[in-house]
mmCIF file of C-alpha atoms and ligand atoms in Angstrom:
data_model
loop_
_atom_site.group_PDB
_atom_site.id
_atom_site.type_symbol
_atom_site.label_atom_id
_atom_site.label_comp_id
_atom_site.label_asym_id
_atom_site.label_seq_id
_atom_site.Cartn_x
_atom_site.Cartn_y
_atom_site.Cartn_z
ATOM 1 C CA MET A 20 6.312 17.251 -13.345
ATOM 2 C CA SER A 21 6.113 17.926 -17.098
ATOM 3 C CA GLY A 22 2.928 16.586 -18.904
ATOM 4 C CA PRO A 23 0.565 17.921 -20.843
ATOM 5 C CA LYS A 24 -0.660 22.367 -20.144
ATOM 6 C CA GLU A 25 -4.574 20.916 -20.470
ATOM 7 C CA LEU A 26 -5.415 18.119 -17.111
ATOM 8 C CA ALA A 27 -9.247 17.360 -17.626
ATOM 9 C CA LEU A 28 -10.786 15.112 -15.094
ATOM 10 C CA ASN A 29 -10.526 12.062 -14.896
ATOM 11 C CA THR A 30 -8.114 11.278 -17.515
ATOM 12 C CA GLU A 31 -4.539 9.688 -17.693
ATOM 13 C CA TYR A 32 -1.319 10.763 -19.322
ATOM 14 C CA PRO A 33 0.908 7.498 -19.560
ATOM 15 C CA ALA A 34 4.484 8.854 -20.507
ATOM 16 C CA PRO A 35 5.816 7.123 -23.459
ATOM 17 C CA ASN A 36 8.601 3.365 -22.258
ATOM 18 C CA GLU A 37 6.603 2.965 -18.804
ATOM 19 C CA ASP A 38 6.946 -0.713 -19.322
ATOM 20 C CA GLU A 39 10.526 0.185 -19.912
ATOM 21 C CA LEU A 40 10.983 1.246 -17.691
ATOM 22 C CA ALA A 41 9.079 -0.943 -15.194
ATOM 23 C CA HIS A 42 11.694 -4.140 -15.956
ATOM 24 C CA LYS A 43 14.206 -1.207 -15.315
ATOM 25 C CA LEU A 44 12.537 -1.494 -11.015
ATOM 26 C CA VAL A 45 12.247 -5.263 -11.345
ATOM 27 C CA GLN A 46 15.452 -6.120 -12.818
ATOM 28 C CA LEU A 47 16.836 -4.015 -9.555
ATOM 29 C CA LEU A 48 14.601 -4.813 -6.405
ATOM 30 C CA ARG A 49 15.567 -8.755 -7.574
ATOM 31 C CA GLY A 50 19.062 -7.378 -7.545
ATOM 32 C CA THR A 51 18.620 -5.927 -4.474
ATOM 33 C CA VAL A 52 16.887 -8.617 -3.189
ATOM 34 C CA GLU A 53 18.884 -11.335 -4.139
ATOM 35 C CA GLN A 54 22.142 -8.704 -2.604
ATOM 36 C CA ARG A 55 20.354 -9.253 0.944
ATOM 37 C CA PHE A 56 19.116 -12.877 1.155
ATOM 38 C CA LEU A 57 21.381 -14.313 -0.036
ATOM 39 C CA LEU A 58 20.669 -18.011 2.241
ATOM 40 C CA GLY A 59 17.516 -18.656 4.192
ATOM 41 C CA MET A 60 13.878 -17.019 3.679
ATOM 42 C CA THR A 61 13.834 -14.531 1.227
ATOM 43 C CA TYR A 62 11.753 -10.911 2.624
ATOM 44 C CA ARG A 63 10.029 -8.667 0.080
ATOM 45 C CA GLY A 64 12.296 -6.514 -1.284
ATOM 46 C CA VAL A 65 9.897 -3.119 -0.062
ATOM 47 C CA ASN A 66 7.229 -3.670 2.594
ATOM 48 C CA THR A 67 9.853 -5.977 3.825
ATOM 49 C CA LYS A 68 8.920 -6.355 7.476
ATOM 50 C CA SER A 69 5.773 -8.114 8.540
ATOM 51 C CA HIS A 70 3.846 -6.729 11.705
ATOM 52 C CA ALA A 71 1.273 -9.503 11.411
ATOM 53 C CA ALA A 72 -1.624 -11.064 9.853
ATOM 54 C CA VAL A 73 -4.915 -10.124 11.040
ATOM 55 C CA ARG A 74 -8.071 -11.763 10.228
ATOM 56 C CA ALA A 75 -10.698 -9.375 8.973
ATOM 57 C CA ASN A 76 -14.590 -8.304 7.017
ATOM 58 C CA LEU A 77 -15.052 -5.793 5.331
ATOM 59 C CA ILE A 78 -18.853 -4.274 5.914
ATOM 60 C CA VAL A 79 -20.408 -1.605 2.597
ATOM 61 C CA ASP A 80 -22.734 0.161 3.866
ATOM 62 C CA PRO A 81 -26.080 -1.162 3.345
ATOM 63 C CA ASP A 82 -28.632 2.251 2.388
ATOM 64 C CA LEU A 83 -25.327 3.804 -0.553
ATOM 65 C CA PRO A 84 -26.618 6.485 -2.538
ATOM 66 C CA GLU A 85 -26.406 5.860 -5.859
ATOM 67 C CA ARG A 86 -24.008 7.127 -7.079
ATOM 68 C CA PHE A 87 -21.372 5.340 -4.519
ATOM 69 C CA ARG A 88 -22.965 1.453 -5.072
ATOM 70 C CA VAL A 89 -19.753 1.155 -7.944
ATOM 71 C CA GLY A 90 -17.525 -3.115 -8.327
ATOM 72 C CA LEU A 91 -17.467 -3.568 -4.784
ATOM 73 C CA PHE A 92 -20.050 -1.631 -3.046
ATOM 74 C CA LYS A 93 -22.893 -2.218 -6.051
ATOM 75 C CA THR A 94 -25.128 -4.138 -3.691
ATOM 76 C CA PRO A 95 -25.089 -4.607 0.996
ATOM 77 C CA ARG A 96 -22.379 -7.402 1.580
ATOM 78 C CA THR A 97 -19.615 -8.696 3.648
ATOM 79 C CA TYR A 98 -16.012 -9.538 2.379
ATOM 80 C CA PRO A 99 -14.384 -11.589 4.481
ATOM 81 C CA ALA A 100 -10.261 -10.877 4.210
ATOM 82 C CA TRP A 101 -7.009 -10.694 5.415
ATOM 83 C CA ILE A 102 -4.826 -7.976 6.466
ATOM 84 C CA ARG A 103 -0.907 -7.995 6.792
ATOM 85 C CA PHE A 104 1.104 -4.895 7.507
ATOM 86 C CA SER A 105 4.490 -4.383 7.865
ATOM 87 C CA SER A 106 6.880 -1.396 8.091
ATOM 88 C CA THR A 107 8.524 0.575 3.854
ATOM 89 C CA LEU A 108 13.081 0.250 4.386
ATOM 90 C CA PRO A 109 13.695 -2.765 2.321
ATOM 91 C CA THR A 110 15.720 -3.381 6.170
ATOM 92 C CA PRO A 111 13.458 -4.843 8.880
ATOM 93 C CA LEU A 112 14.694 -2.276 11.609
ATOM 94 C CA PRO A 113 13.641 -1.557 15.125
ATOM 95 C CA ASP A 114 9.484 -1.024 15.544
ATOM 96 C CA ASN A 115 10.671 2.449 17.173
ATOM 97 C CA ASP A 116 12.973 3.799 14.159
ATOM 98 C CA ARG A 117 11.425 5.779 11.730
ATOM 99 C CA ASP A 118 9.365 4.394 8.775
ATOM 100 C CA LEU A 119 6.008 4.467 6.670
ATOM 101 C CA ARG A 120 4.141 2.302 7.604
ATOM 102 C CA GLY A 121 1.310 0.108 4.877
ATOM 103 C CA MET A 122 -1.395 -2.309 4.716
ATOM 104 C CA GLY A 123 -2.095 -4.726 2.634
ATOM 105 C CA ILE A 124 -5.892 -6.413 2.626
ATOM 106 C CA LYS A 125 -7.067 -9.092 0.177
ATOM 107 C CA LEU A 126 -10.397 -9.621 -0.101
ATOM 108 C CA MET A 127 -12.038 -12.866 -0.480
ATOM 109 C CA ASP A 128 -14.880 -14.260 -2.295
ATOM 110 C CA VAL A 129 -15.266 -11.735 -4.820
ATOM 111 C CA ASP A 130 -17.907 -12.247 -7.360
ATOM 112 C CA GLY A 131 -15.921 -11.864 -11.367
ATOM 113 C CA VAL A 132 -13.185 -10.497 -13.187
ATOM 114 C CA THR A 133 -10.273 -9.397 -11.732
ATOM 115 C CA LEU A 134 -8.177 -7.308 -14.275
ATOM 116 C CA LEU A 135 -4.768 -9.868 -12.928
ATOM 117 C CA ASP A 136 -6.088 -12.943 -12.915
ATOM 118 C CA GLY A 137 -9.351 -14.159 -13.807
ATOM 119 C CA ASP A 138 -10.439 -16.547 -11.401
ATOM 120 C CA SER A 139 -8.920 -15.709 -8.287
ATOM 121 C CA HIS A 140 -11.387 -14.475 -6.607
ATOM 122 C CA THR A 141 -9.624 -12.007 -4.290
ATOM 123 C CA HIS A 142 -9.550 -8.277 -4.873
ATOM 124 C CA ASP A 143 -6.364 -6.887 -3.270
ATOM 125 C CA LEU A 144 -5.874 -3.108 -1.297
ATOM 126 C CA THR A 145 -2.600 -1.055 -0.887
ATOM 127 C CA PHE A 146 -2.909 1.394 2.040
ATOM 128 C CA ILE A 147 0.636 3.188 3.295
ATOM 129 C CA THR A 148 0.358 5.577 7.013
ATOM 130 C CA PRO A 149 1.119 9.743 4.579
ATOM 131 C CA ASP A 150 -1.798 10.363 2.371
ATOM 132 C CA THR A 151 0.663 10.911 -1.293
ATOM 133 C CA PHE A 152 3.587 8.421 -2.073
ATOM 134 C CA LEU A 153 7.159 9.120 -2.057
ATOM 135 C CA THR A 154 8.112 10.697 -4.806
ATOM 136 C CA SER A 155 5.853 12.511 -8.387
ATOM 137 C CA THR A 156 6.310 9.310 -10.961
ATOM 138 C CA PRO A 157 8.049 5.856 -10.926
ATOM 139 C CA GLN A 158 10.734 7.663 -13.601
ATOM 140 C CA ASP A 159 11.456 9.805 -10.454
ATOM 141 C CA PHE A 160 11.174 6.092 -8.779
ATOM 142 C CA LEU A 161 13.852 4.900 -10.336
ATOM 143 C CA ALA A 162 16.510 7.212 -10.138
ATOM 144 C CA PHE A 163 15.809 7.178 -6.357
ATOM 145 C CA ALA A 164 16.362 3.676 -6.908
ATOM 146 C CA GLU A 165 19.406 3.470 -9.838
ATOM 147 C CA ALA A 166 20.998 5.998 -7.093
ATOM 148 C CA GLY A 167 20.968 3.533 -4.472
ATOM 149 C CA GLY A 168 18.447 4.759 -2.437
ATOM 150 C CA LEU A 169 17.209 1.039 -2.480
ATOM 151 C CA ASN A 170 20.699 -0.874 -1.559
ATOM 152 C CA ALA A 171 21.176 -2.292 1.822
ATOM 153 C CA LYS A 172 24.188 -0.519 2.903
ATOM 154 C CA TRP A 173 24.902 1.957 1.516
ATOM 155 C CA SER A 174 28.478 3.861 -0.035
ATOM 156 C CA ILE A 175 30.114 7.114 -0.312
ATOM 157 C CA LEU A 176 28.812 6.353 -3.772
ATOM 158 C CA ASP A 177 25.524 5.465 -3.371
ATOM 159 C CA LEU A 178 25.929 7.774 0.153
ATOM 160 C CA SER A 179 26.866 10.683 -2.685
ATOM 161 C CA ARG A 180 24.438 9.469 -5.875
ATOM 162 C CA ILE A 181 21.191 10.202 -2.491
ATOM 163 C CA LEU A 182 22.365 13.431 -1.977
ATOM 164 C CA ILE A 183 22.330 14.649 -5.281
ATOM 165 C CA PHE A 184 19.024 13.034 -5.797
ATOM 166 C CA THR A 185 17.713 15.231 -2.960
ATOM 167 C CA LEU A 186 18.600 18.007 -3.771
ATOM 168 C CA THR A 187 17.371 18.062 -7.298
ATOM 169 C CA HIS A 188 13.851 16.595 -5.763
ATOM 170 C CA PRO A 189 14.122 18.675 -2.598
ATOM 171 C CA GLY A 190 9.972 17.568 -2.633
ATOM 172 C CA PHE A 191 10.999 13.702 -1.919
ATOM 173 C CA LEU A 192 12.994 15.078 0.772
ATOM 174 C CA ILE A 193 10.624 16.959 2.426
ATOM 175 C CA ASN A 194 7.910 14.156 2.144
ATOM 176 C CA LEU A 195 10.563 11.391 3.412
ATOM 177 C CA LEU A 196 10.896 13.943 7.092
ATOM 178 C CA LYS A 197 7.522 14.284 6.598
ATOM 179 C CA SER A 198 6.050 10.986 6.488
ATOM 180 C CA GLN A 199 9.145 8.393 8.289
ATOM 181 C CA LYS A 200 6.702 8.218 12.533
ATOM 182 C CA THR A 201 6.945 6.381 15.161
ATOM 183 C CA ILE A 202 3.632 5.329 15.930
ATOM 184 C CA GLY A 203 1.764 3.477 19.128
ATOM 185 C CA SER A 204 -0.481 0.713 17.323
ATOM 186 C CA LEU A 205 -1.412 0.293 14.647
ATOM 187 C CA ILE A 206 -5.276 0.847 14.461
ATOM 188 C CA GLU A 207 -4.803 4.095 15.792
ATOM 189 C CA VAL A 208 -3.509 5.561 12.952
ATOM 190 C CA PRO A 209 -5.722 6.277 9.730
ATOM 191 C CA TRP A 210 -4.515 4.662 5.970
ATOM 192 C CA TYR A 211 -4.260 6.387 3.018
ATOM 193 C CA SER A 212 -4.028 4.238 -1.040
ATOM 194 C CA SER A 213 -2.038 7.906 -1.788
ATOM 195 C CA THR A 214 -1.928 6.778 -5.695
ATOM 196 C CA PRO A 215 -5.760 6.537 -7.161
ATOM 197 C CA TYR A 216 -8.362 4.546 -8.408
ATOM 198 C CA LEU A 217 -10.564 4.283 -11.345
ATOM 199 C CA PHE A 218 -14.889 4.724 -9.363
ATOM 200 C CA GLY A 219 -16.206 3.519 -11.866
ATOM 201 C CA ASP A 220 -15.875 6.177 -14.213
ATOM 202 C CA ARG A 221 -14.826 8.707 -12.047
ATOM 203 C CA ALA A 222 -11.432 8.789 -10.102
ATOM 204 C CA VAL A 223 -11.413 8.111 -5.509
ATOM 205 C CA LYS A 224 -8.666 7.755 -3.397
ATOM 206 C CA TYR A 225 -9.478 5.457 -0.514
ATOM 207 C CA SER A 226 -8.747 6.197 3.842
ATOM 208 C CA LEU A 227 -9.468 4.517 6.515
ATOM 209 C CA ARG A 228 -10.450 6.237 9.539
ATOM 210 C CA PRO A 229 -9.556 4.055 13.008
ATOM 211 C CA TRP A 230 -12.473 3.898 14.751
ATOM 212 C CA LEU A 231 -9.212 4.551 17.815
ATOM 213 C CA LEU A 232 -7.860 6.765 18.838
ATOM 214 C CA PRO A 233 -3.949 7.961 19.253
ATOM 215 C CA THR A 234 -3.670 6.598 22.612
ATOM 216 C CA THR A 235 -1.168 4.036 23.125
ATOM 217 C CA PRO A 236 2.246 5.946 23.309
ATOM 218 C CA ILE A 237 4.989 3.980 22.838
ATOM 219 C CA PRO A 238 6.278 1.904 24.895
ATOM 220 C CA HIS A 239 9.908 3.029 27.409
ATOM 221 C CA ARG A 240 12.194 1.241 25.968
ATOM 222 C CA PRO A 241 10.476 -0.389 23.214
ATOM 223 C CA PRO A 242 11.092 -3.917 22.371
ATOM 224 C CA ASN A 243 11.733 -4.155 18.862
ATOM 225 C CA ASN A 244 8.513 -5.869 17.313
ATOM 226 C CA TYR A 245 6.301 -3.290 20.104
ATOM 227 C CA LEU A 246 4.894 -2.815 16.904
ATOM 228 C CA ARG A 247 3.138 -6.481 16.521
ATOM 229 C CA GLU A 248 2.836 -7.323 20.270
ATOM 230 C CA GLY A 249 0.807 -4.179 20.628
ATOM 231 C CA LEU A 250 -1.755 -5.416 18.062
ATOM 232 C CA VAL A 251 -1.674 -8.845 19.428
ATOM 233 C CA ARG A 252 -2.886 -7.560 22.712
ATOM 234 C CA GLN A 253 -5.324 -5.235 21.432
ATOM 235 C CA LEU A 254 -6.559 -7.517 18.537
ATOM 236 C CA GLN A 255 -6.648 -10.926 22.238
ATOM 237 C CA GLU A 256 -8.990 -7.843 24.325
ATOM 238 C CA ALA A 257 -11.611 -6.757 21.433
ATOM 239 C CA GLU A 258 -12.390 -5.985 17.820
ATOM 240 C CA ALA A 259 -10.700 -2.727 16.214
ATOM 241 C CA GLY A 260 -12.247 -1.692 12.946
ATOM 242 C CA PHE A 261 -11.682 1.307 10.243
ATOM 243 C CA ASP A 262 -13.836 3.621 8.248
ATOM 244 C CA PHE A 263 -13.344 2.723 4.910
ATOM 245 C CA ARG A 264 -13.656 6.480 2.429
ATOM 246 C CA ILE A 265 -13.120 8.302 -0.663
ATOM 247 C CA GLN A 266 -11.844 11.281 -2.020
ATOM 248 C CA PHE A 267 -13.652 11.981 -5.571
ATOM 249 C CA GLN A 268 -10.806 13.895 -7.913
ATOM 250 C CA LEU A 269 -13.444 17.258 -8.374
ATOM 251 C CA ASP A 270 -10.123 18.967 -9.764
ATOM 252 C CA PRO A 271 -7.789 17.881 -12.049
ATOM 253 C CA TYR A 272 -4.900 20.304 -11.465
ATOM 254 C CA LYS A 273 -5.701 19.803 -7.129
ATOM 255 C CA GLN A 274 -6.128 16.579 -7.466
ATOM 256 C CA PRO A 275 -3.747 15.096 -9.460
ATOM 257 C CA ILE A 276 -3.538 12.466 -10.999
ATOM 258 C CA GLU A 277 -0.321 11.733 -13.267
ATOM 259 C CA ASP A 278 1.881 13.339 -9.514
ATOM 260 C CA ALA A 279 1.425 11.532 -6.761
ATOM 261 C CA LEU A 280 3.193 13.678 -4.657
ATOM 262 C CA VAL A 281 0.208 16.485 -4.816
ATOM 263 C CA PRO A 282 -1.851 15.133 -1.161
ATOM 264 C CA TRP A 283 -6.153 15.994 -2.307
ATOM 265 C CA ARG A 284 -6.482 18.165 0.333
ATOM 266 C CA GLU A 285 -9.781 17.197 2.320
ATOM 267 C CA GLN A 286 -11.207 21.222 1.928
ATOM 268 C CA ASP A 287 -10.916 20.615 -1.775
ATOM 269 C CA SER A 288 -12.967 16.662 -1.725
ATOM 270 C CA PRO A 289 -14.306 15.609 1.395
ATOM 271 C CA TRP A 290 -13.905 12.308 2.388
ATOM 272 C CA HIS A 291 -17.178 10.004 2.335
ATOM 273 C CA LYS A 292 -17.412 7.008 3.997
ATOM 274 C CA ILE A 293 -19.184 3.649 2.049
ATOM 275 C CA ALA A 294 -18.436 0.561 3.820
ATOM 276 C CA THR A 295 -16.588 -0.264 7.142
ATOM 277 C CA VAL A 296 -13.211 -2.208 7.486
ATOM 278 C CA VAL A 297 -13.716 -4.441 11.195
ATOM 279 C CA LEU A 298 -11.176 -6.091 12.618
ATOM 280 C CA PRO A 299 -12.612 -8.815 15.066
ATOM 281 C CA LYS A 300 -11.362 -9.885 18.429
ATOM 282 C CA GLN A 301 -8.862 -12.874 17.851
ATOM 283 C CA GLU A 302 -5.595 -14.800 18.211
ATOM 284 C CA ILE A 303 -2.575 -13.467 15.804
ATOM 285 C CA ASN A 304 0.106 -14.293 17.930
ATOM 286 C CA SER A 305 0.995 -18.205 16.283
ATOM 287 C CA PRO A 306 4.037 -18.857 14.343
ATOM 288 C CA GLU A 307 1.086 -20.322 10.802
ATOM 289 C CA GLN A 308 -0.176 -17.438 10.902
ATOM 290 C CA TYR A 309 2.947 -15.446 10.696
ATOM 291 C CA MET A 310 4.008 -16.977 7.735
ATOM 292 C CA PHE A 311 0.935 -17.112 6.174
ATOM 293 C CA GLY A 312 1.266 -13.388 5.737
ATOM 294 C CA GLU A 313 5.033 -13.593 4.810
ATOM 295 C CA ASN A 314 3.779 -16.016 1.733
ATOM 296 C CA LEU A 315 0.668 -13.206 0.756
ATOM 297 C CA SER A 316 0.691 -11.321 -2.136
ATOM 298 C CA MET A 317 -0.657 -8.437 -3.039
ATOM 299 C CA ASN A 318 -1.264 -6.294 -6.146
ATOM 300 C CA PRO A 319 -2.952 -3.048 -6.615
ATOM 301 C CA TRP A 320 -3.796 -4.761 -10.212
ATOM 302 C CA ARG A 321 -5.728 -7.514 -8.469
ATOM 303 C CA CYS A 322 -8.923 -5.530 -8.531
ATOM 304 C CA TYR A 323 -12.500 -4.933 -10.967
ATOM 305 C CA PRO A 324 -11.929 -3.439 -14.134
ATOM 306 C CA GLU A 325 -14.304 -0.437 -12.614
ATOM 307 C CA HIS A 326 -11.150 0.108 -10.073
ATOM 308 C CA ARG A 327 -8.010 0.226 -12.502
ATOM 309 C CA PRO A 328 -5.394 1.139 -10.794
ATOM 310 C CA LEU A 329 -4.718 5.166 -11.984
ATOM 311 C CA GLY A 330 -1.135 6.964 -12.491
ATOM 312 C CA GLY A 331 2.844 6.209 -13.368
ATOM 313 C CA VAL A 332 3.605 4.352 -10.099
ATOM 314 C CA ASN A 333 0.772 2.572 -9.860
ATOM 315 C CA ARG A 334 0.576 2.148 -13.591
ATOM 316 C CA VAL A 335 3.847 0.129 -12.558
ATOM 317 C CA ARG A 336 3.150 -2.148 -9.732
ATOM 318 C CA ARG A 337 1.396 -3.821 -11.983
ATOM 319 C CA ILE A 338 4.565 -6.327 -12.989
ATOM 320 C CA ILE A 339 6.942 -5.270 -10.638
ATOM 321 C CA TYR A 340 4.548 -6.467 -7.905
ATOM 322 C CA TYR A 341 3.482 -9.364 -10.152
ATOM 323 C CA GLU A 342 7.492 -10.306 -10.633
ATOM 324 C CA GLY A 343 8.601 -9.787 -6.799
ATOM 325 C CA SER A 344 6.334 -12.217 -5.432
ATOM 326 C CA LYS A 345 6.395 -14.845 -8.140
ATOM 327 C CA PHE A 346 11.078 -14.329 -7.564
ATOM 328 C CA ARG A 347 10.758 -15.313 -3.673
ATOM 329 C CA HIS A 348 7.659 -17.668 -3.526
ATOM 330 C CA GLN A 349 10.271 -19.184 -6.633
ATOM 331 C CA ARG A 350 13.538 -18.627 -4.109
ATOM 332 C CA ASN A 351 11.676 -19.786 -0.879
ATOM 333 C CA ALA A 352 10.043 -22.686 -3.290
ATOM 334 C CA VAL A 353 6.502 -21.837 -2.344
ATOM 335 C CA PRO A 354 3.541 -21.342 -4.587
ATOM 336 C CA VAL A 355 2.010 -18.043 -5.330
ATOM 337 C CA VAL A 356 -1.612 -19.147 -3.522
ATOM 338 C CA GLU A 357 -4.470 -17.046 -3.348
ATOM 339 C CA PRO A 358 -5.928 -17.273 -0.171
ATOM 340 C CA LYS A 359 -9.390 -18.543 0.663
ATOM 341 C CA PRO A 360 -11.717 -17.894 3.357
HETATM 342 C C1 HEM B 429 6.905 3.191 -7.898
HETATM 343 C C2 HEM B 429 6.301 2.914 -7.000
HETATM 344 C C3 HEM B 429 6.800 1.576 -6.664
HETATM 345 C C4 HEM B 429 7.338 0.478 -6.335
HETATM 346 C C5 HEM B 429 8.630 -0.042 -7.450
HETATM 347 C C6 HEM B 429 6.830 -0.086 -5.393
HETATM 348 C C7 HEM B 429 7.294 -1.957 -5.165
HETATM 349 C C8 HEM B 429 6.778 -2.984 -3.907
HETATM 350 C C9 HEM B 429 6.929 -3.625 -4.217
HETATM 351 C C10 HEM B 429 8.786 -4.693 -4.993
HETATM 352 C C11 HEM B 429 5.984 -4.824 -3.559
HETATM 353 C C12 HEM B 429 6.613 -6.732 -2.133
HETATM 354 C C13 HEM B 429 6.121 -7.022 -3.864
HETATM 355 C C14 HEM B 429 5.807 -8.533 -3.298
HETATM 356 O O1 HEM B 429 6.980 -8.691 -3.153
HETATM 357 O O2 HEM B 429 5.187 -9.207 -3.018
HETATM 358 C C15 HEM B 429 5.234 -3.586 -2.684
HETATM 359 C C16 HEM B 429 5.015 -4.050 -1.500
HETATM 360 C C17 HEM B 429 3.931 -2.925 -1.142
HETATM 361 N N1 HEM B 429 3.750 -2.244 -0.972
HETATM 362 FE FE1 HEM B 429 4.670 -1.310 -3.009
HETATM 363 N N2 HEM B 429 5.433 -0.361 -4.514
HETATM 364 C C18 HEM B 429 5.649 1.290 -5.368
HETATM 365 C C19 HEM B 429 4.359 2.188 -4.631
HETATM 366 C C20 HEM B 429 3.472 2.176 -3.382
HETATM 367 C C21 HEM B 429 2.640 2.926 -3.710
HETATM 368 C C22 HEM B 429 2.400 4.399 -3.910
HETATM 369 C C23 HEM B 429 2.002 2.258 -2.146
HETATM 370 C C24 HEM B 429 1.090 2.809 -1.885
HETATM 371 C C25 HEM B 429 -0.005 2.670 -0.805
HETATM 372 C C26 HEM B 429 2.567 1.234 -2.307
HETATM 373 C C27 HEM B 429 2.327 0.298 -1.189
HETATM 374 C C28 HEM B 429 2.320 -0.745 -0.329
HETATM 375 C C29 HEM B 429 2.070 -1.487 0.090
HETATM 376 C C30 HEM B 429 0.633 -1.910 1.609
HETATM 377 C C31 HEM B 429 3.069 -2.572 0.246
HETATM 378 C C32 HEM B 429 3.276 -4.316 0.774
HETATM 379 C C33 HEM B 429 1.929 -5.307 0.580
HETATM 380 C C34 HEM B 429 2.003 -6.957 1.299
HETATM 381 O O3 HEM B 429 1.388 -6.619 2.370
HETATM 382 O O4 HEM B 429 2.018 -8.060 0.463
HETATM 383 N N3 HEM B 429 3.436 1.160 -2.926
HETATM 384 N N4 HEM B 429 5.920 -2.079 -3.334
#
């Protein structure tokens, strides 16, 4: 990645024309959505397959040291929340196909103004299963999308363009192969913000460490939706949860803000637990609840200014998610509504 030679801590280095780039991605994603969902329901452009919508609580740790008392975590309290679990590929596939998984957490009952829409009283947090994103920059993501990477079916021309893209971006290919996995259970794997966020005046990444060890096997002859079926069963039997952790940027070269392909290694910057995400024992299997999750809109910019998304990949997400959600809600004739507890 080209950029300034000297990097400072907690500092962004926006590239020129990022707004134009974001609008190109909006158009491109809209085109693929129109191609894929000609009739019937319109789903998300990526993170398309919903596994489930689940009720949760984010509980801020009591007695947090002063340096962690920022924004959402200022005072010990509990935020009611919805979690939507998804698989990332634009085409919904059987759960046994290798993929990255996504988790969107929508906190409710949040006081004060968020960056995206001032009066929603909601605050969104997004996670994926790998600790890095697929491309270093939004420029690379656009190049991948322009090569046909998000198309429903890859033509010979798409394939040759994608091949050229991967040969010229070996980090993308290596990361894609590493991060596409099959998993036994959605609540037995760690989750990562993968991109950085502000935490007051410092840069951090978030992660969720599961309480449960990865003991659930992938079923023999796996049903298409075994991840959903397993989650339904696990939450009928017991509550589950995650430790909510943050990791500070300590070195702007080892933990860059503008390169989303570089993992922030734990040995260079330790994780600190500051809250707990609890998924109470519950029934999640109704079609109504599934549709409710389908109609949710997450946006990493729906947040307090103290938790502003950082880095190029995060900057372009603001408009992309906003327009993506507006478009699918319009096509589905469903209003965009932020839920209340
Ligand atoms: C340039 C980079 C990216 C692009 C173009 C992009 C695009 C999108 C789009 C279009 C959606 C659907 C929005 C909607 O219709 O409501 C989405 C959802 C999502 N993205 Fe990204 N994304 C990017 C980076 C990331 C990163 C770095 C993460 C890491 C956490 C992430 C995690 C998610 C998750 C979890 C969802 C599903 C949210 C939900 O449940 O509604 N994405 N993304």
